[in-house]
Coordinates of C-alpha atoms in Angstrom, one line a residue:
M1 CA 101.2 106.8 133.2
K2 CA 101.0 104.5 130.2
S3 CA 99.6 106.0 127.0
Q4 CA 98.8 104.4 123.7
L5 CA 98.0 105.9 120.3
L6 CA 94.6 104.5 119.4
N7 CA 93.9 106.2 116.2
L8 CA 95.8 108.3 113.7
T9 CA 94.0 109.7 110.7
Y10 CA 95.3 111.6 107.7
E11 CA 93.3 112.9 104.8
I12 CA 95.0 113.2 101.5
E13 CA 93.9 114.2 98.0
L14 CA 95.4 112.6 94.9
Q15 CA 95.2 114.3 91.6
P16 CA 94.5 112.3 88.4
G17 CA 97.6 110.2 87.6
E18 CA 99.2 110.9 90.9
A19 CA 100.4 107.8 92.9
F20 CA 100.1 107.4 96.6
V21 CA 103.5 107.3 98.4
F22 CA 103.7 106.6 102.1
P23 CA 105.0 109.9 103.5
D24 CA 108.2 109.8 105.5
D25 CA 106.8 112.0 108.3
W26 CA 104.3 109.3 109.1
K27 CA 106.9 106.7 109.9
P28 CA 107.8 108.0 113.4
S29 CA 104.2 107.6 114.3
L30 CA 104.5 103.8 113.8
G31 CA 106.3 101.6 116.3
A32 CA 106.4 98.1 117.4
G33 CA 103.1 96.2 117.4
R34 CA 100.3 95.3 115.1
W35 CA 98.9 97.9 112.8
K36 CA 95.9 98.0 110.4
I37 CA 96.1 100.6 107.6
T38 CA 92.8 101.3 106.0
I39 CA 92.3 103.4 102.9
E40 CA 88.8 104.6 102.1
P41 CA 87.4 107.4 100.0
V42 CA 86.1 110.5 101.6
L43 CA 82.4 110.5 100.9
N44 CA 81.6 114.1 101.6
P45 CA 84.6 116.2 100.8
E46 CA 84.9 119.8 101.9
P47 CA 83.2 122.2 99.5
D48 CA 85.5 123.8 97.0
A49 CA 86.1 127.4 98.1
T50 CA 86.5 128.4 94.5
A51 CA 83.3 126.8 93.3
P52 CA 80.4 129.1 92.5
R53 CA 77.8 129.2 95.3
D54 CA 74.1 128.5 94.7
H55 CA 71.9 131.2 96.2
S56 CA 68.6 129.8 94.8
A57 CA 67.3 128.9 98.3
F58 CA 67.4 132.6 99.3
L59 CA 66.0 133.8 96.0
N60 CA 63.2 131.2 96.1
S61 CA 62.3 132.3 99.6
Y62 CA 61.8 136.0 98.6
T63 CA 58.1 136.9 98.2
A64 CA 56.2 139.9 97.1
E65 CA 55.5 140.7 100.8
D66 CA 59.3 141.2 101.2
E67 CA 59.3 144.1 98.8
G68 CA 60.8 147.2 100.5
L69 CA 61.9 145.2 103.5
Y70 CA 65.5 146.4 103.2
D71 CA 64.9 149.9 101.9
H72 CA 66.0 151.5 105.2
L73 CA 69.5 150.2 104.5
G74 CA 70.0 152.6 101.6
G75 CA 72.1 151.7 98.6

């Protein structure tokens, strides 16, 4: 069986002032042949887990008819 690596993707994050250096552990992934290396920004990064969350959608959906809805839960 012949196999061929078609796509290898790494996502990195550089801090301000930090320079990109081609990591040594990537080198074994490259072999003989033609390669195209593309660098592009991530347009929709993962949300920051430490960022405060916005709960306004829930609060805006709460109406007067919902009053007492969760009273049976106690607390």
